[in-house]
Amino acid sequence: MQASTYAVKGGIGFGVQKRTRILKGFGESQKPSLGLRMTDRTACCGLRLSSIVMEAELTSARVGANGIFRSLAKPRSVKAQASDGDLENLTSTVPQGKSSGTVLPYVGVACLGAILFGYHLGVVNGALEYLAKDLGITENAVIQGWVVSTLLAGATVGSFTGGALADKFGRKRTFQLDAIPLIIGAFLCATAQSVQTMIIGRLLAGIGIGVTSAIVPLYISEISPTEIRGALGSVNQLFICIGILAALVAGLPLAGNPLWWRTMFGIAIVPSILLALGMAFSPESPRWLFQQGKIPEAEKAIQTLFGKERVAEVMYDLTAAAQGSTETEAGWFDLFSSRYWKVVSVGAALFLFQQLAGINAVVYYSTSVFRSAGIASDVAASALVGAANVFGTAVASSLMDRQGRKSLLITSFGGMAASMMLLSLSFTWKVLAPYSGTLAVLGTVLYVLSFSLGAGPVPALLLPEIFASRIRAKAVALSLGMHWISNFVIGLYFLSVVTKFGISSVYLGFATVCLLAVLYIAGNVVETKGRSLEEIERALNPAI
């Protein structure tokens, strides 16, 4: 069992104001900058993914689609929480205006990578039984396990590789290169006549989705306007969910056609080709272009994405972020330097807490929990879990740019801790025995709902925001590597731990992890809502 999570507004104008940002422990900067107003909110939704079968409702894809570019133009105060707990206000007031650029189509192209992420994770669930018969490994559970888990091993390699490729070749070129292992991997899986070929195909596909897991949120964060970055980041979650759902739907003909599993794997070739072609017409990240000294290309990309009226503003921010620093691209060892380690450790810790918080356990046991409450249908159980996830992520998407990332994380892990304690008690307290089934279902739904409010979608959105531009790609890759490694280890040992200590004790342990996460986030995570990536960078990583 393995799980993987991952888990927008208009009113554009600009004006100049003077602001002071002081974040104790990180240094300070005091420069004039161009403020932007957050002018809208979007309800987009996404689902947490698992290689355990989990279904979602197709209608979730439409949630909030018509609220993407509505303007509510009004000034607001931006709050930034430093890691030492000091809270400061920054007021941004901007004249009303309308952008002539467009970012949404290019986010959609990038999210083809998210679709492939979800599809490759989910496709093996329905196909495993049939490919096992076809390849003669029905009685060999170990080999079947390798067919499933090789994808995770490849994803771990891909997540680390993606950062280096994105820094060297650029974000869009990395997408195009990534299509190669995705296409070859899908083709080998679809045509495999031996288990060795199948495992090689899964490994290549894993490398491909590992790269996309790193560069999709990175690219989206770097091409998104400040005031809609949170909502657009949540769209990544939606497309991952669509990928999982597509894999589930693709498996429906299996009962009547046992060889259909080959077509299921082959389907993944189509979005891989579309990703490569779509990126040929998509702009490169302006921030990467600026970092490479390609100023005219950066201005052209900004004009395409944000409109010509915002070129001067965005270029100003990029220039201000680079002032006083002529540093070259960071190496891997720079991530562990005293200058960057604190913020890098936050990224790694968020994904570690995400995996150690128990989402695997809840999804794995959801079917048996619902059966104990009289819900015998696996589809109904999965639909209920999926509906909770859809609703929670829709709420999170609408609040991401208003309430902020940090508050959603704290609320999310707090709710998960309470849900885990409820689940643990429902299995142990005899006085609750008559209501144990109902309480277990309630705890499961509340847990998934809480997870989808923050712990699922926020880490992948927050990390590209808090990392400095010179370390962003590699730091995101390192954090996602932590995600894949912990994912693999938990999947490997989870059942053994449950057998030894019992599910109730394990749930209690997960509740403890969630509470520790709340304390860690309160003391170490900074708020990033309403602040440009350059503004965040100057606050957290002052130039030396």
XYZ file of C-alpha atoms in Angstrom:
544
model
C 0.000 0.000 0.000
C 1.343 3.309 -1.009
C -0.137 6.747 -0.948
C 0.821 9.979 -2.457
C -0.549 13.394 -1.900
C -0.165 16.078 -3.462
C -2.165 17.725 -2.629
C -7.471 32.221 -10.118
C -8.635 36.063 -9.806
C -8.495 39.311 -11.671
C -8.359 43.004 -11.017
C -4.818 43.633 -12.137
C -3.140 47.007 -11.733
C -0.074 48.442 -10.151
C 1.148 51.326 -8.086
C 4.244 52.180 -6.129
C 4.398 52.341 -2.400
C 7.036 52.184 0.295
C 7.007 49.214 2.607
C 9.134 47.805 5.351
C 9.507 44.092 5.932
C 11.226 42.811 9.023
C 11.347 39.117 9.806
C 13.429 38.424 12.855
C 15.904 35.683 12.401
C 15.899 36.053 8.630
C 17.295 39.578 8.160
C 15.529 42.606 6.812
C 15.049 44.591 3.660
C 13.558 48.011 3.142
C 12.885 48.815 -0.484
C 10.150 50.501 -2.474
C 8.054 47.934 -4.245
C 4.946 47.634 -6.318
C 1.984 46.397 -4.357
C -0.711 44.131 -5.694
C -4.184 43.603 -4.401
C -5.717 40.197 -3.975
C -8.985 40.582 -5.814
C -10.777 37.299 -6.041
C -11.139 33.832 -4.770
C -11.574 30.583 -6.574
C -13.079 27.308 -5.543
C -11.043 24.643 -7.266
C -10.809 21.179 -5.846
C -8.422 18.290 -5.748
C -8.076 14.932 -4.149
C -5.416 13.181 -2.198
C -4.062 10.274 -4.167
C -3.368 6.716 -3.192
C -2.259 3.619 -5.003
C -4.958 1.963 -2.945
C -8.150 2.189 -4.956
C -10.001 5.375 -4.145
C -12.709 6.795 -6.368
C -13.731 10.387 -6.813
C -16.738 12.007 -8.378
C -16.318 13.370 -11.865
C -18.416 16.392 -11.057
C -15.607 17.664 -8.838
C -13.795 18.744 -11.962
C -16.363 21.459 -12.474
C -16.359 22.900 -8.974
C -15.579 26.576 -9.046
C -14.649 26.619 -12.743
C -16.698 29.720 -13.381
C -15.199 31.657 -10.482
C -11.664 31.798 -11.779
C -11.325 35.398 -12.871
C -13.940 37.375 -10.978
C -12.726 40.629 -9.480
C -13.708 41.840 -6.037
C -11.218 44.762 -6.045
C -10.717 45.928 -2.516
C -7.615 46.680 -0.499
C -6.584 44.332 2.228
C -3.851 43.753 4.738
C -1.243 41.116 4.126
C 0.091 39.364 7.196
C 3.427 37.619 7.306
C 4.251 35.210 10.086
C 7.937 34.822 10.793
C 9.274 31.620 12.246
C 9.801 33.229 15.632
C 6.142 34.105 15.910
C 6.252 37.842 15.183
C 3.255 38.979 13.172
C 3.447 41.997 10.938
C 1.107 43.761 8.598
C 1.654 44.932 5.084
C -1.066 46.888 3.344
C -1.240 46.701 -0.430
C -3.415 49.140 -2.327
C -3.517 49.033 -6.085
C -5.642 50.848 -8.646
C -8.161 48.710 -10.420
C -7.127 47.390 -13.812
C -7.425 44.461 -16.136
C -4.644 42.185 -17.335
C -4.224 41.595 -21.056
C -2.176 38.462 -20.399
C -3.388 34.959 -19.749
C -1.887 32.272 -17.563
C -4.633 29.665 -17.292
C -3.983 27.792 -20.592
C -0.340 27.287 -19.694
C -1.250 26.067 -16.215
C -3.547 23.601 -17.957
C -0.709 22.329 -20.147
C 1.527 21.877 -17.093
C -1.259 20.020 -15.334
C -1.114 17.312 -18.001
C 1.886 16.252 -15.932
C -0.369 16.148 -12.870
C -2.875 13.997 -14.777
C -0.087 11.559 -15.649
C 1.036 11.616 -12.019
C -2.394 10.465 -10.874
C -2.991 8.076 -13.758
C 0.219 6.096 -13.306
C -0.430 5.852 -9.560
C -3.957 4.581 -10.047
C -3.766 2.449 -13.197
C -2.145 -0.571 -11.551
C -4.965 -0.984 -9.023
C -7.492 -2.318 -11.495
C -4.984 -3.856 -13.883
C -2.802 -5.817 -11.434
C -5.004 -8.903 -11.195
C -5.262 -9.248 -14.970
C -1.645 -8.465 -15.843
C -0.567 -10.949 -13.158
C -2.515 -13.704 -14.942
C -1.198 -12.663 -18.337
C 2.436 -12.519 -17.185
C 2.234 -15.642 -15.027
C 2.827 -14.075 -11.617
C -0.580 -14.736 -10.048
C 0.904 -16.818 -7.231
C 3.908 -14.561 -6.647
C 2.853 -11.723 -4.343
C 6.436 -10.494 -4.048
C 6.768 -9.890 -7.788
C 3.349 -8.238 -7.855
C 4.594 -5.981 -5.083
C 7.584 -5.048 -7.216
C 5.300 -4.174 -10.128
C 3.459 -1.776 -7.840
C 6.365 -0.326 -5.839
C 8.883 0.080 -8.668
C 6.904 3.156 -9.669
C 7.676 4.718 -6.276
C 11.359 3.872 -6.574
C 11.473 5.548 -9.973
C 9.542 8.542 -8.654
C 12.139 9.015 -5.912
C 14.902 9.153 -8.526
C 12.831 11.444 -10.753
C 12.004 13.901 -7.983
C 15.702 14.482 -7.269
C 16.600 14.625 -10.965
C 13.821 17.051 -11.827
C 15.296 19.929 -9.842
C 18.702 19.731 -11.526
C 17.139 19.439 -14.994
C 14.819 22.387 -14.356
C 17.765 24.560 -13.318
C 19.952 23.533 -16.234
C 17.512 23.379 -19.147
C 14.603 25.471 -17.885
C 11.151 24.477 -16.762
C 9.442 23.973 -20.154
C 12.375 22.067 -21.658
C 12.377 19.766 -18.631
C 8.695 19.018 -19.229
C 9.529 18.052 -22.804
C 12.455 15.863 -21.754
C 10.272 14.257 -19.098
C 7.825 13.134 -21.785
C 10.485 10.671 -23.014
C 10.464 8.298 -19.989
C 6.705 8.773 -19.666
C 6.076 7.687 -23.258
C 8.617 4.836 -23.260
C 7.486 3.623 -19.845
C 3.825 3.521 -20.870
C 4.692 1.764 -24.132
C 6.778 -0.924 -22.390
C 4.035 -1.577 -19.836
C 1.391 -1.828 -22.566
C 3.406 -4.262 -24.688
C 5.179 -6.227 -21.939
C 5.478 -9.966 -22.586
C 7.537 -10.562 -19.436
C 7.518 -9.250 -15.906
C 11.007 -7.816 -16.412
C 9.766 -5.564 -19.215
C 6.797 -4.524 -17.076
C 9.056 -3.562 -14.161
C 11.370 -1.554 -16.446
C 8.342 0.245 -17.875
C 7.031 1.023 -14.396
C 10.455 2.289 -13.350
C 10.635 4.672 -16.329
C 7.082 5.859 -15.741
C 7.994 6.402 -12.083
C 10.972 8.537 -13.047
C 8.628 10.544 -15.260
C 6.027 11.216 -12.576
C 8.777 11.964 -10.063
C 10.013 14.751 -12.317
C 6.488 16.097 -12.830
C 5.821 16.016 -9.088
C 8.699 18.476 -8.704
C 8.287 20.767 -11.709
C 4.492 21.104 -12.023
C 4.074 23.047 -8.735
C 7.371 24.843 -9.412
C 6.305 26.030 -12.877
C 2.803 27.014 -11.760
C 4.120 29.055 -8.832
C 6.605 30.883 -11.060
C 4.148 31.831 -13.809
C 1.183 32.699 -11.567
C 0.326 36.266 -10.503
C 0.727 36.821 -6.762
C -2.952 37.431 -6.100
C -4.077 34.113 -7.608
C -1.072 31.885 -6.947
C -2.744 29.931 -4.145
C -5.852 29.108 -6.140
C -3.857 28.156 -9.236
C -1.604 25.962 -7.112
C -4.701 24.109 -5.967
C -5.615 23.364 -9.589
C -2.623 21.010 -9.601
C -4.459 18.920 -7.002
C -7.568 18.787 -9.149
C -5.730 17.424 -12.168
C -3.935 14.792 -10.090
C -7.381 13.705 -8.944
C -8.630 13.622 -12.520
C -5.704 11.340 -13.375
C -6.646 8.883 -10.635
C -10.288 9.032 -11.670
C -9.344 8.447 -15.317
C -7.409 5.325 -14.275
C -10.438 4.015 -12.395
C -12.758 4.684 -15.334
C -10.259 3.141 -17.765
C -10.461 -0.111 -15.802
C -14.219 -0.569 -16.223
C -13.989 -2.753 -19.394
C -11.598 -5.206 -17.679
C -14.347 -7.574 -16.559
C -15.421 -8.203 -20.153
C -11.969 -8.006 -21.731
C -9.112 -9.366 -19.584
C -6.494 -8.045 -22.049
C -7.792 -4.502 -21.680
C -5.064 -3.843 -19.097
C -2.612 -3.290 -21.961
C -4.807 -0.522 -23.380
C -5.028 1.014 -19.914
C -1.259 1.463 -19.759
C -1.097 2.558 -23.400
C -3.609 5.372 -22.832
C -0.949 7.233 -20.827
C 1.050 7.793 -24.019
C -1.521 10.330 -25.277
C -1.248 12.977 -22.492
C 2.543 12.473 -22.489
C 2.714 13.494 -26.162
C 0.292 16.373 -25.573
C 2.476 17.586 -22.691
C 5.553 17.732 -24.923
C 3.665 19.467 -27.731
C 1.858 21.881 -25.422
C 5.082 22.991 -23.778
C 6.475 23.903 -27.212
C 3.867 26.697 -27.287
C 4.069 27.641 -23.588
C 6.248 30.436 -22.180
C 9.298 29.682 -20.082
C 9.285 30.756 -16.435
C 10.162 34.486 -16.399
C 12.054 33.976 -13.167
C 14.278 31.282 -14.670
C 14.909 33.409 -17.759
C 15.840 36.409 -15.617
C 18.140 34.252 -13.522
C 19.881 33.135 -16.715
C 20.359 36.754 -17.821
C 17.858 36.402 -20.700
C 16.136 39.728 -20.037
C 14.326 40.206 -23.399
C 12.965 36.655 -23.237
C 11.842 37.223 -19.628
C 9.998 40.425 -20.619
C 8.290 38.601 -23.488
C 7.193 35.786 -21.167
C 5.856 38.299 -18.627
C 3.884 40.073 -21.357
C 2.366 36.758 -22.483
C 1.450 35.684 -18.954
C 0.504 38.929 -17.195
C 0.036 41.495 -19.963
C 2.297 44.269 -21.238
C 1.054 46.668 -18.554
C 2.730 44.540 -15.862
C 6.113 43.991 -17.494
C 7.777 46.909 -15.664
C 6.274 45.859 -12.344
C 7.354 42.232 -12.488
C 10.787 43.131 -13.833
C 11.179 45.563 -10.954
C 10.455 42.806 -8.442
C 12.870 40.430 -10.158
C 15.572 43.093 -10.213
C 14.977 44.046 -6.582
C 15.263 40.405 -5.546
C 18.576 40.138 -7.377
C 20.064 43.387 -6.018
C 23.218 42.893 -4.005
C 23.611 39.342 -5.236
C 25.552 38.100 -8.237
C 25.573 34.550 -6.947
C 25.657 31.611 -9.293
C 23.155 28.773 -9.288
C 23.153 26.865 -6.013
C 24.559 23.363 -5.745
C 23.067 20.503 -3.754
C 25.380 21.118 -0.792
C 24.234 24.746 -0.603
C 20.843 23.473 0.546
C 22.464 22.319 3.789
C 24.324 25.579 4.449
C 23.411 27.708 7.466
C 21.927 30.285 5.110
C 19.316 27.986 3.587
C 18.997 24.937 5.816
C 16.291 26.358 8.066
C 13.872 27.009 5.210
C 14.842 23.796 3.382
C 14.236 21.772 6.552
C 10.724 23.247 6.751
C 9.938 21.904 3.292
C 11.252 18.439 4.068
C 9.455 18.384 7.425
C 6.087 19.296 5.923
C 6.167 16.327 3.561
C 7.441 14.052 6.333
C 4.576 15.091 8.628
C 2.168 14.665 5.709
C 3.167 11.032 5.278
C 3.557 10.197 8.985
C 0.137 11.649 9.796
C -1.655 8.447 8.795
C -3.366 9.094 5.479
C -2.214 5.678 4.255
C -3.842 3.935 7.198
C -7.148 5.753 6.892
C -7.522 5.022 3.181
C -6.311 1.432 3.582
C -8.839 0.669 6.313
C -11.697 2.808 5.007
C -13.427 -0.089 3.243
C -13.454 -2.328 6.337
C -14.497 0.629 8.492
C -17.481 1.347 6.272
C -18.423 -2.337 6.154
C -18.541 -2.368 9.958
C -21.104 0.421 9.707
C -23.191 -1.547 7.228
C -21.886 0.078 4.034
C -21.002 -3.041 2.080
C -20.316 -1.383 -1.277
C -16.656 -0.593 -1.881
C -17.706 1.936 -4.503
C -19.995 3.708 -2.042
C -17.222 3.801 0.555
C -14.736 5.211 -1.936
C -17.289 7.734 -3.167
C -17.917 8.938 0.396
C -14.197 9.363 1.055
C -13.789 11.055 -2.329
C -16.701 13.424 -1.680
C -15.164 14.491 1.631
C -11.869 15.083 -0.142
C -13.505 17.070 -2.944
C -15.440 19.239 -0.526
C -12.430 19.882 1.719
C -10.160 20.788 -1.164
C -12.821 23.070 -2.664
C -13.026 24.900 0.645
C -9.226 25.045 0.903
C -8.944 26.450 -2.616
C -11.389 29.244 -1.848
C -9.580 30.092 1.400
C -5.969 29.662 0.239
C -5.478 33.286 -0.786
C -7.677 34.730 1.992
C -6.958 32.792 5.183
C -3.453 31.818 4.153
C -1.421 28.623 3.937
C -0.231 28.490 7.539
C -3.659 28.763 9.170
C -5.012 26.043 6.859
C -2.131 23.741 7.785
C -2.712 24.240 11.515
C -6.468 23.721 11.159
C -5.880 20.664 8.993
C -3.442 18.846 11.268
C -5.515 19.779 14.331
C -8.621 18.251 12.780
C -6.652 15.169 11.727
C -5.411 14.686 15.307
C -8.953 14.866 16.682
C -10.211 12.457 14.009
C -7.430 9.966 14.719
C -8.244 10.004 18.432
C -11.902 9.396 17.601
C -10.940 6.453 15.374
C -8.683 5.009 18.073
C -11.386 5.279 20.737
C -14.019 3.737 18.458
C -11.902 0.568 18.308
C -11.040 0.334 22.034
C -13.699 1.814 24.325
C -16.260 -0.848 25.148
C -18.778 1.787 26.187
C -18.747 3.006 22.595
C -19.151 -0.498 21.151
C -22.801 -0.002 20.076
C -21.788 3.069 18.099
C -18.324 1.952 16.983
C -19.228 1.555 13.313
C -20.867 4.972 13.053
C -18.044 6.657 14.985
C -15.419 4.974 12.803
C -17.106 6.237 9.628
C -17.439 9.701 11.154
C -13.775 9.710 12.165
C -12.674 8.560 8.712
C -14.707 11.212 6.868
C -13.589 13.963 9.263
C -9.971 12.888 8.869
C -10.092 12.962 5.065
C -11.929 16.291 5.170
C -9.317 17.747 7.528
C -6.468 16.360 5.414
C -7.852 17.940 2.257
C -8.120 21.341 3.950
C -4.379 21.767 4.281
C -2.054 18.821 4.812
C -2.852 17.497 1.329
C -2.735 20.562 -0.955
C -0.621 23.118 0.929
C 2.920 21.607 1.079
C 3.372 21.341 -2.706
C 2.039 24.898 -3.065
C 4.017 26.416 -0.186
C 7.457 25.036 -0.983
C 8.104 26.867 -4.281
C 6.986 30.037 -2.498
C 9.403 29.900 0.445
C 12.526 28.770 -1.422
C 14.889 31.375 -2.903
C 15.081 31.397 -6.696
C 18.675 30.096 -6.808
C 17.757 27.020 -4.733
C 14.053 26.689 -5.597
C 14.179 23.803 -8.067
C 16.665 21.716 -6.093
C 14.989 22.433 -2.733
C 11.569 21.427 -4.091
C 13.160 18.264 -5.506
C 14.784 17.459 -2.141
C 11.517 17.926 -0.263
C 9.595 15.773 -2.722
C 12.348 13.186 -2.479
C 11.631 13.073 1.249
C 7.962 12.560 0.363
C 8.647 9.602 -1.933
C 11.173 7.973 0.419
C 8.898 8.221 3.461
C 6.002 7.052 1.291
C 7.960 3.960 0.270
C 9.183 3.154 3.801
C 5.727 3.579 5.343
C 4.188 1.368 2.666
C 6.844 -1.258 3.332
C 6.504 -1.472 7.111
C 2.989 -0.242 7.858
C 1.247 -3.617 7.926
C 3.994 -5.098 10.110
C 3.560 -2.290 12.646
C -0.225 -2.753 12.656
C 0.188 -6.506 13.212
C 2.522 -5.947 16.150
C 0.799 -3.036 17.946
C -2.794 -3.071 16.684
C -4.589 -0.489 14.575
C -5.912 1.439 17.600
C -2.417 2.085 18.961
C -1.194 3.026 15.501
C -4.044 5.527 15.136
C -3.089 7.023 18.506
C 0.493 7.350 17.292
C -0.719 9.149 14.190
C -2.716 11.561 16.377
C 0.480 12.358 18.284
C 2.317 13.063 15.010
C -0.475 15.431 13.945
C -0.216 17.363 17.217
C 3.559 17.617 16.827
C 2.967 18.921 13.308
C 0.710 21.680 14.670
C 3.424 22.798 17.090
C 6.101 22.672 14.402
C 4.045 24.643 11.877
C 3.110 27.283 14.458
C 6.766 27.890 15.248
C 8.495 27.478 11.893
C 6.222 28.012 8.888
C 5.872 31.517 7.433
C 2.718 32.892 5.854
C 3.049 33.656 2.139
C -0.407 34.743 1.021
C -0.521 37.938 -1.023
C 3.261 38.249 -1.311
C 5.267 37.911 -4.508
C 7.929 35.226 -4.704
C 10.595 37.951 -4.783
C 9.131 39.614 -1.687
C 9.190 36.311 0.174
C 12.720 35.633 -1.005
C 14.031 38.983 0.243
C 12.451 38.359 3.643
C 13.578 34.769 4.150
C 16.863 34.714 2.259
C 18.541 38.140 2.347
C 21.454 38.411 -0.065
C 24.877 37.996 1.452
